[in-house]
XYZ file of C-alpha atoms in Angstrom:
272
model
C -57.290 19.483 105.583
C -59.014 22.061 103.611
C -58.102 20.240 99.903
C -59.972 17.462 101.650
C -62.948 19.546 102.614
C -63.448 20.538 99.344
C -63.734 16.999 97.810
C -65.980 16.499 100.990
C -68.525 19.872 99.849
C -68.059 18.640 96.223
C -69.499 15.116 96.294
C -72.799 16.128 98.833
C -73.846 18.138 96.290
C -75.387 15.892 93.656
C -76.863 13.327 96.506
C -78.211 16.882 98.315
C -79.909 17.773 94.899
C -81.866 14.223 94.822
C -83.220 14.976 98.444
C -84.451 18.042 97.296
C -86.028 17.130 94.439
C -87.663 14.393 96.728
C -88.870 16.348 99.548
C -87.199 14.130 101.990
C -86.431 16.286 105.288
C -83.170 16.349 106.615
C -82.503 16.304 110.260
C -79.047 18.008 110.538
C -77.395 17.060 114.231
C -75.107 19.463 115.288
C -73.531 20.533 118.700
C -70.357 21.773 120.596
C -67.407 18.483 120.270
C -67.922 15.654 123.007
C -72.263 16.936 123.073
C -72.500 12.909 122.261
C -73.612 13.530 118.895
C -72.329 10.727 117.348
C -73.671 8.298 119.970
C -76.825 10.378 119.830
C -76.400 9.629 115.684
C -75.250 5.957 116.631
C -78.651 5.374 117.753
C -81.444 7.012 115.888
C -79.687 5.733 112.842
C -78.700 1.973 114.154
C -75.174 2.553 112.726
C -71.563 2.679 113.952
C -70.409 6.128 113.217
C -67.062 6.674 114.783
C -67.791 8.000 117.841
C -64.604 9.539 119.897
C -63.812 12.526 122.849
C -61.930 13.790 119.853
C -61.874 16.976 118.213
C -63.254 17.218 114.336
C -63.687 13.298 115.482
C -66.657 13.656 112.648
C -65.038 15.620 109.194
C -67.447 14.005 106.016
C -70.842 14.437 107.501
C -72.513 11.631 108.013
C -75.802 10.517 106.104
C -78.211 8.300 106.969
C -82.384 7.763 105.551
C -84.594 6.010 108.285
C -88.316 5.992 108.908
C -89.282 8.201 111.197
C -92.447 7.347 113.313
C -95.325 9.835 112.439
C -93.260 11.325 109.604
C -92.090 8.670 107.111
C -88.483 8.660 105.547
C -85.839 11.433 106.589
C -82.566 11.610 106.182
C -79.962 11.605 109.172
C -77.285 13.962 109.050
C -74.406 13.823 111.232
C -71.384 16.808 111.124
C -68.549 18.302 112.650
C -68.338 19.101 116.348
C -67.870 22.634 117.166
C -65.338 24.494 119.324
C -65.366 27.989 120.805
C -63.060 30.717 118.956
C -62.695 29.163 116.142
C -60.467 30.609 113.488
C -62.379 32.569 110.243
C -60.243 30.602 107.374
C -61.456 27.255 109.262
C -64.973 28.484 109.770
C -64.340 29.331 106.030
C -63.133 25.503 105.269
C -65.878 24.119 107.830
C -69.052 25.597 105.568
C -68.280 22.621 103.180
C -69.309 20.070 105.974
C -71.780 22.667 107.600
C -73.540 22.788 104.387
C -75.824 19.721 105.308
C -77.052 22.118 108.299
C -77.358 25.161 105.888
C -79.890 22.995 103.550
C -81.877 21.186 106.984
C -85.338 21.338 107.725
C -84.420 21.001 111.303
C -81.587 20.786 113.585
C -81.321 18.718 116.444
C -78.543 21.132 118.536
C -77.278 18.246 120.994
C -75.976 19.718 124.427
C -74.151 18.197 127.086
C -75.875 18.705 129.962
C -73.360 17.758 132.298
C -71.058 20.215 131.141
C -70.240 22.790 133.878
C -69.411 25.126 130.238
C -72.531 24.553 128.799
C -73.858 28.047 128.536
C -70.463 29.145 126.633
C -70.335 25.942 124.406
C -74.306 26.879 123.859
C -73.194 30.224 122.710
C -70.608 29.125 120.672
C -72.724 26.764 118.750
C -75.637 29.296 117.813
C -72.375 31.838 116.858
C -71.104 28.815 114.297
C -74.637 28.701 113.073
C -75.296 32.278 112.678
C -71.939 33.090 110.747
C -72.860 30.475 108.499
C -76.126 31.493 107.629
C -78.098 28.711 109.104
C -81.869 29.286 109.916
C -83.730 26.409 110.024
C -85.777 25.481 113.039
C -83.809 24.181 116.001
C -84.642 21.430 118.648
C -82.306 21.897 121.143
C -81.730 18.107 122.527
C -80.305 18.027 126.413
C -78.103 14.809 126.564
C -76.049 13.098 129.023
C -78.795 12.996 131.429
C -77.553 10.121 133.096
C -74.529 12.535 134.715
C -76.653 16.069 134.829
C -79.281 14.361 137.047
C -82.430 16.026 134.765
C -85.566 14.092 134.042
C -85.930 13.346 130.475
C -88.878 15.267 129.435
C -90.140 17.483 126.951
C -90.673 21.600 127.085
C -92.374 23.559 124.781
C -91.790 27.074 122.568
C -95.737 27.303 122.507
C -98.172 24.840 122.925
C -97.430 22.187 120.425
C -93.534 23.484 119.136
C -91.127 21.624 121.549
C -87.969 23.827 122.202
C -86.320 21.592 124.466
C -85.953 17.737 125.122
C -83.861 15.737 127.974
C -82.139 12.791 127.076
C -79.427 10.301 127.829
C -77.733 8.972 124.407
C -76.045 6.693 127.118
C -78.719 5.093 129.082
C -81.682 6.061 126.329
C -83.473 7.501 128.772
C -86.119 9.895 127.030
C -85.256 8.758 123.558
C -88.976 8.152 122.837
C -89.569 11.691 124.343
C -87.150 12.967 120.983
C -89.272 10.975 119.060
C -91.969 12.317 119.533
C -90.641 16.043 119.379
C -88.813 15.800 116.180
C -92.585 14.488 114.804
C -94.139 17.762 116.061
C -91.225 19.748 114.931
C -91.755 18.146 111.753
C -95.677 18.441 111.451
C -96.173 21.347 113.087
C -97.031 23.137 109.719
C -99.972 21.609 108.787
C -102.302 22.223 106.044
C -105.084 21.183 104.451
C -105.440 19.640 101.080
C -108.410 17.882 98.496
C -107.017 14.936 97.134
C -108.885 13.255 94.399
C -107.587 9.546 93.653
C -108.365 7.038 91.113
C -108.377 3.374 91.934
C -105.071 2.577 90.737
C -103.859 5.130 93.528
C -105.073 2.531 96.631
C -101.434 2.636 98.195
C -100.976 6.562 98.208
C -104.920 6.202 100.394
C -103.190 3.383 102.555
C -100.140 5.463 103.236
C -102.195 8.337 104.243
C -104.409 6.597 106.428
C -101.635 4.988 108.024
C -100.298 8.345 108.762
C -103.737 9.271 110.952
C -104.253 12.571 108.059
C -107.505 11.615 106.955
C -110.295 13.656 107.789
C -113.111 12.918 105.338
C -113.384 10.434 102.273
C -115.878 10.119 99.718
C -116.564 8.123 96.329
C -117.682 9.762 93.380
C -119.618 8.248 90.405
C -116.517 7.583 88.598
C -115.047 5.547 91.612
C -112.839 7.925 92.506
C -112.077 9.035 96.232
C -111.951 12.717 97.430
C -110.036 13.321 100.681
C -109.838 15.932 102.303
C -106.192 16.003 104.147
C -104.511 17.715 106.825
C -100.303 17.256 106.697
C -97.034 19.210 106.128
C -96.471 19.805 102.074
C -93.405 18.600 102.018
C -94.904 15.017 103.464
C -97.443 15.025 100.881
C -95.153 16.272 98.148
C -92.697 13.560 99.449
C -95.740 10.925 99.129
C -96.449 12.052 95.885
C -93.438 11.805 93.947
C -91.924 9.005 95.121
C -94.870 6.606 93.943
C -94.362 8.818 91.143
C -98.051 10.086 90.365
C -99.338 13.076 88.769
C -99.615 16.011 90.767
C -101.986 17.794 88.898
C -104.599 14.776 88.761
C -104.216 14.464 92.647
C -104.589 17.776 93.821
C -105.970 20.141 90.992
C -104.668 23.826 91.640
C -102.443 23.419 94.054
C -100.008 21.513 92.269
C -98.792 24.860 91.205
C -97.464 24.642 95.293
C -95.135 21.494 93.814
C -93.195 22.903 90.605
C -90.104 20.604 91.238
C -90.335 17.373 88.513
C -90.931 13.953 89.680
C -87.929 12.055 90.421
C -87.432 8.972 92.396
C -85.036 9.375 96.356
C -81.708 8.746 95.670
C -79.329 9.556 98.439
C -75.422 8.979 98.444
C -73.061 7.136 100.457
C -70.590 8.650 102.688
C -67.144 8.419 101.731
C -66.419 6.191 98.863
């Protein structure tokens, strides 16, 4: 088991490299074994990840790249369920699939709701997570609402950072409702930016428009359009580089914010 964990940690590592150098977000899934993670996976992705009441049912972790609405392309991670007392050398082994959550912009922790242990497979989760070093931002995702009887809804850290949402992986009850909290988690650090594009750069205006980020455009003599912008930087970075245009031209000084070089999304393929 762990010689095969170490082939798993070695080949993420040159696909993880190419999503960095991209700026693609990761959404990491993770969660106590049997959460529904997989089925939760299953769905956002439109694949057929094996999906069992299984422990470890999920060893390689899983990745996917969608579109996500309001955010553009992400990529999908799925891992290993996690178990309470766990031993150290397999928490040890376990970092080589974990490392996909290590290296997340955000973490979908998926909880079965039904679960008359759910505080103590809660707890044992966020232990995992902290003894591996993980800190990105976490969405904690309440599924199997279809059995706990909870409305699928949506409640909130502050007043636009969702902590919680309610959903049934099942019955896809309140799957629009994760939707549209993984997009706020997502674009919740916003920031504004002058763009200055030259003709030639019509698709990178399109996407941005299309993206509702626009908030004021103007030609100069020289045809060019200013905007003035309001998104995440990794978005914009993410924008940038994969139609593979010059930072510098686009947005002046703060292209010293971008120092990584322009390289095109590549992403590898579980398990070959």
């Amino acid at each position: 088991l762990k010689d095969k964990l170490i082939k798993v940690q070695q080949t993420r590592l040159q696909g993880r490299a190419a999503r960095q150098k991209a700026a693609i977000p990761t959404i990491s899934l993770v969660g106590y074994t049997n959460a529904g993670k997989s089925t939760l996976f299953n769905i956002l992705a439109k694949s057929d990840v094996y999906a069992a009441d299984q422990l470890f049912a999920t060893l390689d972790p899983t990745l996917r790249r969608l579109d996500w609405d309001g955010i553009g392309t992400v990529v999908l991670a799925d891992t290993v369920g996690f178990v309470r007392n766990l031993q150290h050398d397999l928490v040890e082994s376990f970092k080589a699939t974990l490392e996909e959550t290590l290296e997340a912009t955000l973490l979908l922790h998926v909880i079965d709701s039904s679960s008359p242990n759910m505080p103590e497979q809660i707890e044992a989760v966020e232990s995992v997570l902290k003894e591996i070093g993980a800190d990105a931002p976490i969405l904690h995702v309440y599924n199997k609402i279809d059995l706990s009887g909870d409305a699928a809804k949506i409640i909130y850290k502050t007043a636009d950072v969702p902590d919680r949402v309610y959903v049934s992986a099942h019955s896809a009850q309140g799957l629009e409702l994760l939707s549209q909290a993984v997009q706020q988690c997502l674009m919740g650090q916003l920031q504004q930016f002058d763009l200055v594009l030259k003709p030639a750069y019509g698709k990178l205006r399109t996407q941005l428009y299309t993206l509702n980020v626009i908030q004021t455009e103007q030609y100069d003599d020289q045809g060019d359009l200013h905007l003035s912008v309001c998104i995440a930087p990794h978005k914009l970075e993410q924008l940038i580089k994969q139609a593979h245009l010059p930072l510098d031209e686009i947005l002046g000084k703060k292209a010293s914010l971008f120092q990584r070089p322009l390289e095109e999304f590549e992403i590898d393929h579980p398990s070959q």
